[in-house]
Amino acid sequence: MNSDVRNIFSVLDNSWKIRIICLAVLGTIGFAIRLYFLPFDLVLSNDATAYFWYANDISILGKLPTEISPNIDTQFPNNGWPIFLSLFFSFVDSTDFLDYMNLQRLLSVLISVFTIIPIYYLGKKFFNKSFSMIVVAFFCFEPRLIENSLLGLTEPIYLLLGITTITLFLNKNNKIILISFAIAALFSLIRYEGLLIIIPMTIMYFVRFHHNKKQIMIYFLAIGIFILILLPMGNLRAESSGSDGLTSHIIAGGKYYSATVDVQGNDIILEFLTKATWFLAKYFLLISIPLFLICLPYGIFNLLKKRNEQKWTLILFGLIFLIPAFYAYSRGFQDTRYLYIFLPILSIISVYFLQFIEKRIRKPEIFFVGVVSLVTIAACIFLNFTIMDFQEEKEKYEISLKINEITTNVNRDYQSLHYLKWSDYDVKNNFPILSTDVKLKDRTEIIQIGHKSKHEFTNMKDYFEFAQKQGLTYLVLDNYNLGNDYLKEIFQNEDKYTFLNKIYDSKESGYEHHIKVFEINYELLIYE
């Protein structure tokens, strides 16, 4: 009996100081792993760039921007994340845009690590305090969340607010439940699909309190708080961009389905269902690797067995948030990010299996340390093989600066095209600057030719005939060019093509990433 009293689980369950130390250690390790991979000298890309510019504009203007830049895309449904970023941008005194980007990434990392606090308290709703620490380890070291936190995107703060909402909602104190509805509103301002959270909250509220008339009145107060937080921001967003970024985008999904059916007929519905089902299954399997796959069968069984309010809330939350994932996958969008909202759920239900194993081995110290160590090691090994090669991305960015010096137009099928945009922006010596004031350097429009553009060709002759008409004078090749076989053939056998004069080779400049730039002499062009 004494050995049981003093085992690691009982110590964690009975000592709040030890639990704080344990949380601090897990958070520190999680932060250290993220910091190790953090790319401090690489520009942001894709959606993160739009958030950066929007936050930058707010910090300069002191209000939401109303003008749209002709050269930079800053249009997206919700602006909660860039508004939050702008608060920190306004305290930065720097003329280097990379300093602001690094701040964006660092905030994303810190938020990701800080989320272990609400995930711990959510775990306590299902397990004792010691096993809640294992829930924290699963979430903190989940490799996809680690990588995502380095990109400056919305998912870290979205997950923080979502997990906090559910955790507070499961409390019995009315004041804390009211706070959960307020945070649910902030959750909705980060991503418009966050509005769906009000559905499981409403259903479970009445399941829990339908016998209490006073509690029903409190629900209407909670909904009032939810709406009062959303309405001002929705109105501001509508005034600045013409769309509230909330209901407008949910309604747009229904309109998309309706318009597609009208054009292509009812048969397209089966295609939507098939595509969504296949991608949901595929990407759920992917996000369950490497940490959750073995644990899930028993965990799901245990979640569905002996259901209580906590389990029903988790189940309902998961079912509702299948809707936006289903919508995205039905349209053919392929990304695991649509399922990251389920990772807290997977972290919880996986611990049911570990709880089952621990009861049979009866070696608590070895079990606890072994599980946390195994989760950390598995995550690091997985990350090492799957995480974006940031060193290669840095090389692509630096090479793009060189390409910008060589040519004024580029073929669309160059894979690292998004980095060329940054070398085009005339901001290096003018920052901070509004996105509307950013001018492009002297570059003609990128030639829309090749895979994923409106001009695709199955043979080299048609490709270069169109390129000549469009004024393409240089060809940028990366031995892939979005799967174009004849461009890969040119890259690998350049000596066979006398109409191309190689003027740049990144290997000759010491880069590992291989890029070649050729000047095209159309007068010598002879097709095989």
XYZ file of C-alpha atoms in Angstrom:
528
model
C 0.000 0.000 0.000
C 2.807 2.411 0.822
C 4.452 1.863 -2.556
C 1.144 2.676 -4.230
C 0.808 5.852 -2.191
C 4.220 7.052 -3.231
C 4.121 6.109 -6.935
C 4.469 8.807 -9.540
C 0.737 8.924 -10.305
C -0.248 9.482 -6.686
C 2.453 12.150 -6.318
C 1.086 14.007 -9.363
C -2.475 13.609 -8.133
C -1.707 14.959 -4.668
C 0.901 17.695 -5.225
C 0.012 20.824 -7.184
C 3.655 21.945 -7.028
C 4.818 18.771 -8.764
C 2.107 19.212 -11.391
C 3.245 22.782 -12.094
C 6.845 21.568 -12.416
C 5.745 18.760 -14.725
C 3.733 21.166 -16.912
C 6.668 23.584 -16.985
C 9.059 20.807 -18.060
C 6.730 19.583 -20.819
C 6.154 23.160 -22.014
C 9.870 23.953 -21.975
C 10.709 20.842 -24.005
C 7.886 21.638 -26.448
C 9.115 25.218 -26.807
C 12.737 24.079 -27.260
C 11.745 21.683 -30.065
C 9.827 24.422 -31.848
C 12.617 26.941 -31.352
C 15.129 24.476 -32.807
C 13.216 24.322 -36.098
C 12.106 27.999 -36.199
C 13.378 29.663 -39.435
C 14.367 33.177 -38.350
C 15.650 34.364 -41.737
C 12.912 33.118 -44.049
C 9.971 35.161 -45.326
C 6.427 33.985 -44.673
C 4.449 32.361 -47.446
C 0.866 31.865 -48.608
C -1.869 32.722 -46.025
C 0.666 33.801 -43.399
C 1.813 36.568 -45.756
C -1.725 37.939 -46.019
C -2.067 37.943 -42.217
C 1.285 39.716 -41.934
C 0.328 42.538 -44.306
C -3.116 42.992 -42.776
C -1.622 43.198 -39.275
C 1.032 45.595 -40.553
C -1.614 47.857 -42.097
C -3.645 47.929 -38.860
C -0.575 48.778 -36.761
C 0.244 51.698 -39.073
C -3.297 53.004 -39.581
C -4.642 52.309 -36.099
C -7.822 50.920 -37.657
C -8.989 48.244 -40.066
C -7.779 48.974 -43.615
C -10.476 49.784 -46.163
C -8.351 49.859 -49.323
C -7.196 46.744 -51.132
C -3.658 46.545 -52.458
C -3.450 45.765 -56.200
C -0.211 43.839 -55.629
C -0.803 42.008 -52.324
C -3.702 39.740 -51.418
C -4.981 40.591 -47.925
C -8.517 39.255 -48.355
C -9.598 36.399 -46.088
C -12.801 35.590 -44.167
C -11.770 36.532 -40.626
C -9.287 39.036 -39.279
C -9.066 38.014 -35.629
C -5.510 36.689 -35.863
C -4.023 39.696 -37.718
C -5.821 42.101 -35.352
C -4.168 40.273 -32.447
C -0.817 40.429 -34.269
C -1.182 44.163 -34.906
C -1.192 44.836 -31.152
C 2.338 43.443 -30.948
C 3.489 44.915 -34.271
C 2.700 48.380 -32.961
C 5.386 47.968 -30.279
C 8.122 46.943 -32.732
C 10.499 49.687 -33.849
C 12.273 48.196 -36.850
C 12.739 48.863 -40.559
C 13.298 45.172 -41.354
C 10.108 43.310 -42.278
C 11.727 40.025 -41.195
C 11.658 41.247 -37.578
C 7.874 41.480 -37.777
C 7.619 38.093 -39.458
C 9.770 36.498 -36.785
C 7.503 38.054 -34.155
C 4.491 36.543 -35.933
C 6.109 33.111 -35.903
C 7.278 33.452 -32.293
C 3.805 34.451 -31.082
C 2.386 31.457 -32.907
C 4.916 29.193 -31.177
C 4.256 30.661 -27.724
C 0.498 30.316 -28.152
C 0.942 26.714 -29.260
C 2.961 25.912 -26.127
C 0.660 27.917 -23.816
C -2.268 25.754 -24.989
C -0.992 22.944 -22.744
C -2.696 24.749 -19.825
C -6.303 24.492 -21.085
C -5.604 21.032 -22.564
C -4.494 19.919 -19.081
C -7.720 21.191 -17.516
C -9.751 19.617 -20.316
C -7.968 16.330 -19.652
C -8.976 16.611 -15.986
C -12.624 16.454 -17.067
C -11.986 12.878 -18.236
C -9.058 11.570 -16.182
C -7.284 12.146 -12.899
C -4.555 14.782 -12.706
C -1.688 12.424 -13.453
C -3.148 11.003 -16.662
C -4.062 14.552 -17.727
C -0.306 15.124 -17.951
C -0.146 12.395 -20.603
C -2.920 14.198 -22.519
C -0.682 17.284 -22.378
C 2.306 15.302 -23.696
C 0.283 13.971 -26.645
C -0.881 17.459 -27.595
C 2.357 19.334 -26.894
C 4.512 16.990 -28.967
C 2.084 16.304 -31.809
C 4.431 16.795 -34.801
C 1.948 18.453 -37.148
C 1.028 21.011 -34.510
C 4.722 21.671 -33.909
C 5.338 22.318 -37.611
C 2.159 24.355 -38.024
C 3.146 26.612 -35.101
C 6.260 27.673 -37.050
C 4.292 29.050 -40.003
C 2.533 32.075 -38.466
C -0.949 30.782 -39.285
C -4.258 30.818 -37.392
C -4.353 27.249 -36.062
C -2.452 27.792 -32.762
C -4.697 30.593 -31.493
C -7.760 28.859 -32.972
C -6.984 25.709 -30.981
C -6.173 27.690 -27.836
C -9.547 29.446 -27.885
C -11.475 26.336 -28.926
C -9.991 24.142 -26.181
C -10.466 26.906 -23.610
C -14.107 27.291 -24.641
C -14.902 23.604 -24.174
C -12.966 23.389 -20.898
C -14.779 26.360 -19.350
C -18.140 25.246 -20.743
C -17.846 21.909 -18.915
C -17.623 23.808 -15.614
C -20.662 24.022 -13.323
C -20.092 27.638 -12.279
C -22.453 29.992 -14.151
C -19.906 32.804 -14.365
C -17.330 30.499 -15.944
C -19.938 29.177 -18.400
C -20.701 32.793 -19.412
C -16.978 33.348 -19.995
C -16.925 30.239 -22.206
C -19.534 31.834 -24.505
C -17.444 35.016 -24.680
C -14.349 33.028 -25.666
C -16.469 31.087 -28.166
C -17.153 34.429 -29.876
C -13.413 35.163 -30.064
C -12.929 31.628 -31.414
C -15.411 32.475 -34.199
C -13.503 35.649 -35.059
C -10.341 33.664 -35.784
C -11.979 31.337 -38.338
C -15.536 31.706 -39.577
C -16.330 27.986 -39.122
C -15.798 28.618 -35.417
C -19.414 29.851 -35.380
C -20.454 26.199 -35.463
C -19.301 25.785 -31.867
C -22.498 27.452 -30.691
C -24.446 24.374 -31.886
C -22.902 21.753 -29.551
C -22.756 24.330 -26.748
C -26.486 25.058 -27.081
C -27.494 21.404 -27.319
C -25.378 20.341 -24.345
C -26.436 23.370 -22.284
C -30.073 22.307 -22.485
C -29.173 18.657 -21.912
C -27.437 19.691 -18.701
C -29.834 22.367 -17.428
C -33.238 21.854 -19.086
C -34.895 21.205 -15.697
C -33.701 24.534 -14.268
C -35.635 27.631 -15.408
C -33.012 29.972 -13.968
C -30.320 28.275 -16.053
C -32.403 28.725 -19.186
C -32.456 32.473 -18.556
C -28.683 32.402 -18.093
C -28.388 30.743 -21.518
C -30.032 33.745 -23.173
C -27.613 36.003 -21.311
C -24.745 33.846 -22.601
C -26.031 34.081 -26.181
C -26.354 37.842 -25.741
C -22.708 38.062 -24.704
C -21.736 35.889 -27.685
C -23.601 38.136 -30.132
C -22.454 41.395 -28.530
C -18.829 40.395 -29.094
C -19.414 39.240 -32.666
C -21.620 42.058 -33.964
C -19.207 45.023 -33.651
C -16.403 43.130 -35.351
C -18.754 41.825 -38.020
C -19.923 45.389 -38.723
C -16.370 46.728 -38.847
C -15.381 43.930 -41.216
C -18.418 44.624 -43.431
C -17.578 48.351 -43.556
C -13.942 47.731 -44.432
C -14.289 44.850 -46.900
C -17.978 44.499 -47.739
C -18.325 41.137 -45.968
C -18.850 40.315 -42.293
C -16.500 37.321 -42.621
C -18.887 35.185 -40.550
C -22.351 34.243 -41.794
C -21.472 35.477 -45.289
C -18.902 32.712 -45.753
C -21.086 29.986 -44.243
C -23.902 30.984 -46.606
C -21.405 31.035 -49.481
C -20.769 27.307 -48.959
C -24.441 26.495 -49.514
C -24.542 28.740 -52.564
C -21.503 26.945 -54.019
C -23.194 23.537 -53.765
C -26.437 24.901 -55.189
C -24.729 26.625 -58.127
C -22.645 23.537 -58.927
C -25.696 21.265 -58.920
C -27.564 23.709 -61.178
C -24.717 23.620 -63.722
C -23.615 19.964 -63.540
C -26.773 18.210 -62.365
C -27.557 15.982 -59.392
C -24.811 13.496 -60.301
C -22.252 15.922 -58.871
C -23.701 15.288 -55.375
C -22.404 11.707 -55.437
C -18.995 13.007 -56.520
C -18.994 15.487 -53.599
C -19.905 12.727 -51.133
C -17.345 10.268 -52.488
C -14.548 12.799 -52.528
C -15.304 14.102 -49.037
C -15.585 10.606 -47.535
C -12.354 9.422 -49.136
C -10.326 12.466 -48.095
C -11.772 12.456 -44.558
C -10.734 8.820 -44.105
C -7.334 9.406 -45.703
C -6.397 12.468 -43.687
C -7.790 11.155 -40.418
C -5.490 8.190 -40.867
C -2.565 10.509 -41.611
C -3.054 12.733 -38.546
C -3.302 9.655 -36.321
C 0.281 8.751 -37.255
C 2.622 8.476 -35.352
C 1.063 9.139 -31.925
C -2.571 8.034 -31.968
C -3.111 5.136 -34.372
C -2.537 2.240 -31.947
C -4.577 3.909 -29.198
C -7.631 4.933 -31.224
C -9.710 1.712 -31.524
C -9.889 1.164 -27.768
C -10.090 4.911 -27.125
C -13.088 5.391 -29.423
C -14.798 2.342 -27.909
C -14.278 3.737 -24.408
C -15.502 7.189 -25.422
C -18.765 5.686 -26.701
C -19.158 3.423 -23.661
C -20.859 4.748 -20.504
C -21.371 8.193 -22.008
C -21.680 11.161 -19.647
C -22.004 14.922 -20.167
C -18.276 15.335 -20.770
C -18.150 12.537 -23.349
C -21.315 13.722 -25.099
C -19.858 17.241 -25.351
C -16.675 15.897 -26.934
C -18.612 13.634 -29.330
C -21.007 16.391 -30.385
C -18.181 18.891 -30.797
C -16.359 16.419 -33.077
C -19.445 15.651 -35.159
C -20.248 19.329 -35.725
C -16.699 20.163 -36.758
C -16.746 17.396 -39.327
C -18.947 19.764 -41.364
C -16.259 22.305 -42.406
C -13.772 19.478 -43.019
C -16.362 17.649 -45.137
C -17.052 20.830 -47.105
C -13.361 21.472 -47.805
C -12.657 17.882 -48.835
C -15.778 17.676 -51.005
C -14.325 20.540 -53.042
C -11.064 18.666 -53.462
C -8.938 20.713 -51.041
C -6.310 18.375 -49.640
C -4.721 19.453 -46.385
C -4.505 17.935 -42.899
C -5.070 21.421 -41.411
C -8.854 20.976 -41.712
C -8.622 18.222 -39.080
C -6.285 19.846 -36.549
C -9.303 20.801 -34.457
C -9.697 17.051 -33.760
C -6.188 16.625 -32.339
C -7.243 17.617 -28.786
C -9.973 14.966 -29.012
C -7.507 12.340 -30.254
C -5.129 13.287 -27.430
C -7.865 12.619 -24.871
C -9.319 9.389 -26.215
C -5.850 7.906 -26.769
C -5.217 8.071 -23.014
C -8.081 5.633 -22.401
C -5.935 2.957 -24.016
C -2.868 3.917 -21.984
C -4.955 3.847 -18.824
C -6.011 0.323 -19.735
C -2.367 -0.754 -20.279
C -1.123 0.852 -17.047
C -3.597 -1.100 -14.937
C -2.073 -4.328 -16.228
C 1.647 -3.623 -15.983
C 1.498 -2.016 -12.493
C 4.841 -0.214 -12.864
C 3.727 3.444 -12.663
C 7.145 5.163 -12.700
C 8.392 3.167 -15.675
C 5.062 3.548 -17.438
C 4.727 7.332 -17.016
C 8.324 8.179 -17.902
C 8.281 5.626 -20.729
C 5.092 6.970 -22.312
C 6.173 10.628 -22.174
C 9.645 9.727 -23.479
C 8.219 7.540 -26.251
C 5.780 10.261 -27.338
C 8.582 12.862 -27.414
C 11.026 10.619 -29.294
C 8.395 9.428 -31.793
C 7.365 13.035 -32.487
C 10.976 14.173 -33.004
C 11.775 11.246 -35.322
C 8.602 11.867 -37.325
C 9.362 15.594 -37.517
C 12.885 14.926 -38.718
C 11.520 13.063 -41.738
C 8.393 15.079 -42.509
C 8.919 18.700 -41.494
C 9.428 21.268 -44.193
C 13.113 21.623 -45.072
C 13.488 25.241 -43.965
C 17.129 25.341 -45.065
C 16.054 24.427 -48.577
C 13.288 27.030 -48.397
C 15.863 29.661 -47.412
C 17.935 28.687 -50.439
C 14.881 28.969 -52.688
C 14.256 32.470 -51.356
C 17.872 33.554 -51.854
C 17.908 32.058 -55.354
C 14.714 33.954 -56.159
C 16.546 37.191 -55.398
C 19.158 36.205 -57.975
C 16.501 35.259 -60.528
C 14.915 38.657 -60.020
C 18.190 40.287 -61.094
C 18.332 38.181 -64.268
C 14.862 38.194 -65.747
C 11.746 40.335 -65.864
C 9.376 37.440 -66.585
C 9.071 33.899 -65.321
C 7.180 30.787 -66.364
C 4.249 30.006 -64.056
C 5.316 26.390 -63.483
C 8.393 27.364 -61.474
C 7.719 25.697 -58.128
C 9.088 28.436 -55.844
C 7.225 31.227 -57.558
C 5.827 32.586 -54.282
C 9.323 33.649 -53.179
C 9.756 35.705 -56.340
C 6.911 37.900 -55.146
C 8.967 38.933 -52.130
C 11.934 39.808 -54.300
C 9.529 41.878 -56.412
C 8.165 43.889 -53.510
C 10.009 47.169 -53.186
C 9.951 47.153 -49.376
C 13.523 46.460 -48.274
C 14.417 50.127 -47.890
C 10.907 51.471 -47.254
C 9.526 49.375 -44.429
C 7.235 49.893 -42.495
C 4.942 50.622 -45.421
C 1.236 50.093 -46.081
C 0.400 47.189 -48.385
C -1.439 49.651 -50.646
C 1.780 51.635 -51.096
C 3.904 48.615 -52.024
C 5.021 48.779 -55.612
C 6.400 45.958 -57.675
C 9.830 46.254 -59.171
C 10.183 46.543 -62.920
C 8.824 43.115 -63.819
C 6.308 42.173 -66.473
C 3.452 39.890 -65.533
C 4.366 36.294 -64.734
C 3.680 34.182 -67.806
C 0.653 31.994 -67.126
C 1.912 28.825 -68.724
C 2.218 25.233 -67.582
C 0.686 22.971 -64.969
C -1.910 24.588 -62.648
C -2.357 27.530 -64.993
C -4.987 28.184 -67.653
C -2.480 27.324 -70.391
C -1.293 23.722 -70.202
C 0.404 21.859 -73.042
C 1.229 18.202 -73.577
C 4.235 18.806 -75.811
C 7.258 21.078 -76.000
C 6.351 22.614 -79.365
C 3.028 24.048 -78.209
C 4.582 25.175 -74.930
C 7.316 27.281 -76.535
C 5.099 28.605 -79.316
C 2.756 30.005 -76.704
C 5.689 31.225 -74.592
C 7.088 33.163 -77.574
C 3.737 34.852 -78.186
C 3.577 35.830 -74.512
C 7.085 37.304 -74.573
C 8.752 34.724 -72.298
C 12.504 35.211 -72.720
C 13.885 33.171 -69.814
C 13.075 29.685 -68.614
C 13.452 28.803 -64.922
C 13.747 25.064 -64.245
C 13.943 23.149 -60.968
C 13.876 19.541 -62.232
C 10.211 19.332 -61.325
C 8.302 22.324 -62.672
C 5.060 21.011 -61.221
C 5.346 17.656 -62.977
C 6.088 18.893 -66.515
C 7.947 15.970 -68.140
C 9.485 17.784 -71.090
C 10.794 20.579 -68.859
C 12.346 17.923 -66.613
C 13.931 16.435 -69.746
C 15.475 19.820 -70.597
C 16.795 20.190 -67.043
C 18.431 16.768 -67.121
C 19.779 16.944 -70.701
C 20.412 20.633 -71.309
C 23.163 20.042 -73.905
C 20.613 18.621 -76.340
C 18.782 21.941 -76.551
C 20.918 24.465 -78.382
C 18.183 27.117 -78.385
C 18.671 27.475 -74.625
C 21.648 29.335 -73.188
C 22.214 28.603 -69.497
C 23.031 31.805 -67.661
C 22.579 30.702 -64.052
C 23.067 27.461 -62.148
C 22.491 27.547 -58.369
C 24.881 24.617 -57.828
C 27.700 26.800 -59.134
C 26.838 29.324 -56.407
C 27.171 26.693 -53.694
C 23.482 25.949 -53.125
C 22.155 22.436 -52.519
C 18.811 23.299 -54.111
C 19.295 23.073 -57.852
C 17.840 25.761 -60.117
C 18.813 26.554 -63.695
C 17.915 29.668 -65.652
C 18.077 29.597 -69.457
C 17.784 32.400 -71.982
C 15.554 31.326 -74.858
C 16.726 31.941 -78.446
C 13.586 31.356 -80.468
C 15.471 31.722 -83.774
C 17.374 28.506 -83.014
C 14.308 26.664 -81.787
C 13.958 23.319 -83.566
C 11.500 20.743 -82.246
C 12.356 17.080 -82.179
